[in-house]
Amino acid sequence: MTRQHGPHRARITFSDAAAKQLETITSEADLHALDRALVVISVDPDIGEPLPGDATNPHLRQYTDEIEHVRLLYWITALRTVVVVAYIEV
């Protein structure tokens, strides 16, 4: 019997600035909303819209969940296995 695997998820990591923002979130509802948004971008990193940039900076993307009121700025590593969250707004 063959085993079906779910989609491969990218690993989520945080920039230093985003990690500091994460430390200030104390509301269970905000943490839950953020967790849901992180799962979305880990499953499909291309879901966010690209932000204008140049070749010297990472190509930032923005994901906004209007229902949960979460906004994330992030970039995807070259091998598309890691999503680096640069900014969190809940």
mmCIF file of C-alpha atoms in Angstrom, residues 5-84:
data_model
loop_
_atom_site.group_PDB
_atom_site.id
_atom_site.type_symbol
_atom_site.label_atom_id
_atom_site.label_comp_id
_atom_site.label_asym_id
_atom_site.label_seq_id
_atom_site.Cartn_x
_atom_site.Cartn_y
_atom_site.Cartn_z
ATOM 1 C CA HIS A 5 2.048 12.492 2.079
ATOM 2 C CA GLY A 6 0.632 15.955 2.507
ATOM 3 C CA PRO A 7 2.223 18.958 0.845
ATOM 4 C CA HIS A 8 5.764 19.830 1.877
ATOM 5 C CA ARG A 9 5.815 22.835 4.182
ATOM 6 C CA ALA A 10 8.526 25.435 4.256
ATOM 7 C CA ARG A 11 10.155 25.964 7.624
ATOM 8 C CA ILE A 12 9.315 29.295 9.261
ATOM 9 C CA THR A 13 12.034 31.356 10.912
ATOM 10 C CA PHE A 14 12.039 34.923 12.175
ATOM 11 C CA SER A 15 14.386 37.839 11.676
ATOM 12 C CA ASP A 16 15.662 39.408 14.901
ATOM 13 C CA ALA A 17 13.164 42.259 14.556
ATOM 14 C CA ALA A 18 10.230 39.882 14.013
ATOM 15 C CA ALA A 19 11.330 37.722 16.956
ATOM 16 C CA LYS A 20 11.219 40.808 19.184
ATOM 17 C CA GLN A 21 7.738 41.615 17.867
ATOM 18 C CA LEU A 22 6.660 38.045 18.587
ATOM 19 C CA GLU A 23 7.797 38.374 22.208
ATOM 20 C CA THR A 24 5.415 41.306 22.743
ATOM 21 C CA ILE A 25 2.292 39.414 21.628
ATOM 22 C CA THR A 26 0.465 38.267 24.753
ATOM 23 C CA SER A 27 -3.108 37.786 23.576
ATOM 24 C CA GLU A 28 -4.125 34.157 22.955
ATOM 25 C CA ALA A 29 -6.391 35.323 20.113
ATOM 26 C CA ASP A 30 -3.527 37.220 18.449
ATOM 27 C CA LEU A 31 -1.190 34.235 18.795
ATOM 28 C CA HIS A 32 -3.822 31.946 17.287
ATOM 29 C CA ALA A 33 -4.389 34.348 14.383
ATOM 30 C CA LEU A 34 -0.637 34.618 13.783
ATOM 31 C CA ASP A 35 -0.245 30.835 13.902
ATOM 32 C CA ARG A 36 -2.925 30.396 11.247
ATOM 33 C CA ALA A 37 -1.207 32.935 8.969
ATOM 34 C CA LEU A 38 2.176 31.225 9.448
ATOM 35 C CA VAL A 39 0.678 27.871 8.461
ATOM 36 C CA VAL A 40 -0.745 29.436 5.299
ATOM 37 C CA ILE A 41 2.598 30.819 4.144
ATOM 38 C CA SER A 42 4.451 27.629 5.133
ATOM 39 C CA VAL A 43 2.177 25.593 2.868
ATOM 40 C CA ASP A 44 2.202 28.117 -0.003
ATOM 41 C CA PRO A 45 4.997 30.704 0.282
ATOM 42 C CA ASP A 46 3.933 32.299 -3.007
ATOM 43 C CA ILE A 47 0.529 33.269 -1.605
ATOM 44 C CA GLY A 48 1.709 36.733 -0.584
ATOM 45 C CA GLU A 49 2.019 39.567 -3.026
ATOM 46 C CA PRO A 50 5.519 40.643 -4.054
ATOM 47 C CA LEU A 51 6.665 44.067 -2.892
ATOM 48 C CA PRO A 52 8.785 46.293 -5.114
ATOM 49 C CA GLY A 53 12.499 45.866 -4.544
ATOM 50 C CA ASP A 54 15.845 45.555 -6.243
ATOM 51 C CA ALA A 55 18.432 42.836 -6.781
ATOM 52 C CA THR A 56 20.498 43.800 -3.714
ATOM 53 C CA ASN A 57 17.691 43.176 -1.202
ATOM 54 C CA PRO A 58 15.635 40.067 -0.537
ATOM 55 C CA HIS A 59 12.458 39.938 -2.550
ATOM 56 C CA LEU A 60 9.946 40.740 0.135
ATOM 57 C CA ARG A 61 6.398 39.473 -0.029
ATOM 58 C CA GLN A 62 3.386 40.625 1.944
ATOM 59 C CA TYR A 63 0.653 38.310 3.172
ATOM 60 C CA THR A 64 -2.463 39.873 4.667
ATOM 61 C CA ASP A 65 -5.265 37.866 6.231
ATOM 62 C CA GLU A 66 -8.228 40.238 6.314
ATOM 63 C CA ILE A 67 -10.343 37.912 8.476
ATOM 64 C CA GLU A 68 -7.723 37.367 11.197
ATOM 65 C CA HIS A 69 -6.265 40.890 10.825
ATOM 66 C CA VAL A 70 -2.697 39.659 10.399
ATOM 67 C CA ARG A 71 -0.055 41.117 8.100
ATOM 68 C CA LEU A 72 3.329 39.487 7.517
ATOM 69 C CA LEU A 73 6.307 40.655 5.499
ATOM 70 C CA TYR A 74 8.624 37.826 4.543
ATOM 71 C CA TRP A 75 11.061 36.442 2.020
ATOM 72 C CA ILE A 76 11.660 32.933 0.770
ATOM 73 C CA THR A 77 15.121 31.359 0.653
ATOM 74 C CA ALA A 78 16.608 30.313 -2.682
ATOM 75 C CA LEU A 79 15.743 26.638 -2.219
ATOM 76 C CA ARG A 80 12.201 27.610 -1.159
ATOM 77 C CA THR A 81 12.469 25.535 2.000
ATOM 78 C CA VAL A 82 12.570 28.378 4.533
ATOM 79 C CA VAL A 83 10.329 31.406 4.912
ATOM 80 C CA VAL A 84 11.945 34.226 6.870
#
